[in-house]
C-alpha positions as a LaTeX table, in Angstrom:
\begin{tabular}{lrrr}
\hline
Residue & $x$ (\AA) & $y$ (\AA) & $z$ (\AA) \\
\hline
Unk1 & 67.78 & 115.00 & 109.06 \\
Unk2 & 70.41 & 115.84 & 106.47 \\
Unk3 & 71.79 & 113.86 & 104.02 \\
Unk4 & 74.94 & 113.98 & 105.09 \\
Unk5 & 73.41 & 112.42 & 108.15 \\
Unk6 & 71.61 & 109.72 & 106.24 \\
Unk7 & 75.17 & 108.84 & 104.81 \\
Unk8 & 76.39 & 108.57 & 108.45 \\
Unk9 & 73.65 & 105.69 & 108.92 \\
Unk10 & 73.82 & 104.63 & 105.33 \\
Unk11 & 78.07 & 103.97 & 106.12 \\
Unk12 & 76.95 & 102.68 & 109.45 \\
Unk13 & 75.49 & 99.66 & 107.85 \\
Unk14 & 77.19 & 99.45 & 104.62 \\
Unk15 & 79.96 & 97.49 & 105.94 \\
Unk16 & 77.86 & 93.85 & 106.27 \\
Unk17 & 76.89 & 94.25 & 102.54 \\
Unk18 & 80.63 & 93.40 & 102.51 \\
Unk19 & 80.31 & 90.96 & 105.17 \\
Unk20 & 77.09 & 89.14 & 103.94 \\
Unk21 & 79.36 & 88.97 & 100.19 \\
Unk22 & 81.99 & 87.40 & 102.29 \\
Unk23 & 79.84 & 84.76 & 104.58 \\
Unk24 & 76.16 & 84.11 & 103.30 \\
Unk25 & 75.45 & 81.33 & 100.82 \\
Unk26 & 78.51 & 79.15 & 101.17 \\
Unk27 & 78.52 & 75.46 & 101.87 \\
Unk28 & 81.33 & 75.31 & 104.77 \\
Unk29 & 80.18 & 78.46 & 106.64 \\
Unk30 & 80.57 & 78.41 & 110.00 \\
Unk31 & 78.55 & 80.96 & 112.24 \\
Unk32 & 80.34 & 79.95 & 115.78 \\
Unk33 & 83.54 & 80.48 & 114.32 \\
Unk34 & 83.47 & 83.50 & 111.68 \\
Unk35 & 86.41 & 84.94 & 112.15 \\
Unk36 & 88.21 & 81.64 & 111.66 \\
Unk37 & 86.18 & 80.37 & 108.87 \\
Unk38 & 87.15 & 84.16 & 106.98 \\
Unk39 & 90.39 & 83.91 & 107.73 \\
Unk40 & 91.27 & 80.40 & 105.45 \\
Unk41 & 88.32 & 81.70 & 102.76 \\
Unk42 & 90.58 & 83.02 & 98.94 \\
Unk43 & 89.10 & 84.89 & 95.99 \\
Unk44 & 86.19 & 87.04 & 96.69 \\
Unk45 & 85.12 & 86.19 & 99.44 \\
Unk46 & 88.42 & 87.00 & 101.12 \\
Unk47 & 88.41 & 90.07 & 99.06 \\
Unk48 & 84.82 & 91.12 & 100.74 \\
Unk49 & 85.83 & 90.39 & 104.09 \\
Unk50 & 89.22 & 92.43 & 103.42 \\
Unk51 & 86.78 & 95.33 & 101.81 \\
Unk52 & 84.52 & 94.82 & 105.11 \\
Unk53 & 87.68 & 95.30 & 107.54 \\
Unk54 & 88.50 & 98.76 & 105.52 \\
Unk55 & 85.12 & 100.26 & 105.30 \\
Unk56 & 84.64 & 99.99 & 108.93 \\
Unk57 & 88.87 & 101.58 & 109.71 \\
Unk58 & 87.23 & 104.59 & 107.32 \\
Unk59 & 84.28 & 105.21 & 109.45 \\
Unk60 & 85.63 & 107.66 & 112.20 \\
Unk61 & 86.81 & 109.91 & 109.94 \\
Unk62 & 83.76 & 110.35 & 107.90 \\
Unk63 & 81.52 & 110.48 & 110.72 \\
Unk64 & 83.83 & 113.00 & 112.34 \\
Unk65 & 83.96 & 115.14 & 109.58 \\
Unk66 & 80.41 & 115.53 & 109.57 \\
Unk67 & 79.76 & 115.81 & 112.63 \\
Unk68 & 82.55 & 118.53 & 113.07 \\
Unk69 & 80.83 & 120.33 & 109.57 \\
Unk70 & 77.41 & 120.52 & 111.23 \\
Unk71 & 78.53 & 121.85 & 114.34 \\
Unk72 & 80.45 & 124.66 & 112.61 \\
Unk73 & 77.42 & 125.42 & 110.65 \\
Unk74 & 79.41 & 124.44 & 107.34 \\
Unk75 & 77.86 & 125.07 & 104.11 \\
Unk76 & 75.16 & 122.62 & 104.33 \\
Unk77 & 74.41 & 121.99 & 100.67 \\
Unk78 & 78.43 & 121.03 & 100.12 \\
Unk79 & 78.53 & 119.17 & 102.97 \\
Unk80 & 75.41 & 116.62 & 101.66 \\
Unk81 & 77.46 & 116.70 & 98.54 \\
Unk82 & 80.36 & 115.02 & 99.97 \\
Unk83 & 79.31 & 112.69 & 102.03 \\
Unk84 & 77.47 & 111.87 & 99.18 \\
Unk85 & 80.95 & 111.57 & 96.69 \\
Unk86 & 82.12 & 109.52 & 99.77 \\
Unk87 & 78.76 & 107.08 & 100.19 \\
Unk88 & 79.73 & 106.80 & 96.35 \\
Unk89 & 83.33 & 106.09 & 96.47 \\
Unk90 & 82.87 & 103.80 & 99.37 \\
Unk91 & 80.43 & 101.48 & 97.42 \\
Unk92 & 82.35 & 101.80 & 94.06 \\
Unk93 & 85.44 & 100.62 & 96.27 \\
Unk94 & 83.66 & 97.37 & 97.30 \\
Unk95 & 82.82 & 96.63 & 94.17 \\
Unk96 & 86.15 & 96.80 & 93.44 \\
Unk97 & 87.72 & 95.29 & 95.78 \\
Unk98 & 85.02 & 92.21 & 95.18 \\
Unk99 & 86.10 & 92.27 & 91.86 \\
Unk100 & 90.11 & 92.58 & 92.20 \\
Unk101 & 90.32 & 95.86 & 90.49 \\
Unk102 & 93.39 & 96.82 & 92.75 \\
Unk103 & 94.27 & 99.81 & 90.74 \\
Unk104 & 90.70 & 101.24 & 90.39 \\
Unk105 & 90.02 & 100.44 & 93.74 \\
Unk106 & 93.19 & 102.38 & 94.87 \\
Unk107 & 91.85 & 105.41 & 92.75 \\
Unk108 & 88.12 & 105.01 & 94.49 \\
Unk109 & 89.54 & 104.92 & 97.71 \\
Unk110 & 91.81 & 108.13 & 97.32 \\
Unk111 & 88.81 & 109.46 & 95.32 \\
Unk112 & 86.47 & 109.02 & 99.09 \\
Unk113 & 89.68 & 110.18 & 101.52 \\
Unk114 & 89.24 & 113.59 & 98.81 \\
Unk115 & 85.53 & 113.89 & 100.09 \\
Unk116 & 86.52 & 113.52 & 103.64 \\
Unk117 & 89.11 & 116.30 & 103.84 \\
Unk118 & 86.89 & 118.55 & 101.40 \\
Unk119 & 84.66 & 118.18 & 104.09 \\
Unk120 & 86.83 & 119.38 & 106.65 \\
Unk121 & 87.63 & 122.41 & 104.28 \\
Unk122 & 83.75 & 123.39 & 104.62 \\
Unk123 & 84.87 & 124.48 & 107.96 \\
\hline
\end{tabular}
């Protein structure tokens, strides 16, 4: 398996790190009703379920980009290195996001969409 492929699973997952920020541990939480508990939680964990939302809207892309890269036979060794820059980005914008670094996060984000269409470039 590549490693752009282990980022594929890797960004599979990574998106209930956000949600476990935004629902484990608090007094309150209610499990039959997420989505409604979420939706009247402020500060961070709003942030992290916001963060959560987004990482999952910028999973097609990624995953399409590789998989579009491997099927052209794309340079393989640039290929792992941006899905790597985006696995990177992606957690650095969470962080962020957690955080309320809107600015940075902005930059992070732009910084991942880069690796995406650099992938598509490999083509």
């Amino acid at each position: 398996m590549t490693i752009a492929y282990w980022c594929v699973l890797f960004m599979g997952l990574f998106p209930y790190i956000a949600t476990g920020i935004a629902k484990k541990g608090f007094k309150g939480y209610d499990n039959g009703m997420p989505r409604q508990w979420l939706a009247g939680q402020t500060g961070f964990r709003a942030r992290a379920n916001a963060a959560q939302a987004n990482l999952f809207e910028s999973l097609p892309f990624f995953f399409a980009a590789v998989i579009i890269a491997s099927i052209a036979n794309a340079p393989q060794e640039r290929v792992d290195l941006l899905a790597m820059g985006f696995v990177l980005m992606r957690i650095a914008y969470l962080v962020c996001y957690v955080a309320d670094w809107p600015t940075t996060r902005s930059i992070v984000w732009l910084a991942g969409l880069a690796c995406v269409v650099t992938i598509f470039f490999q083509i």
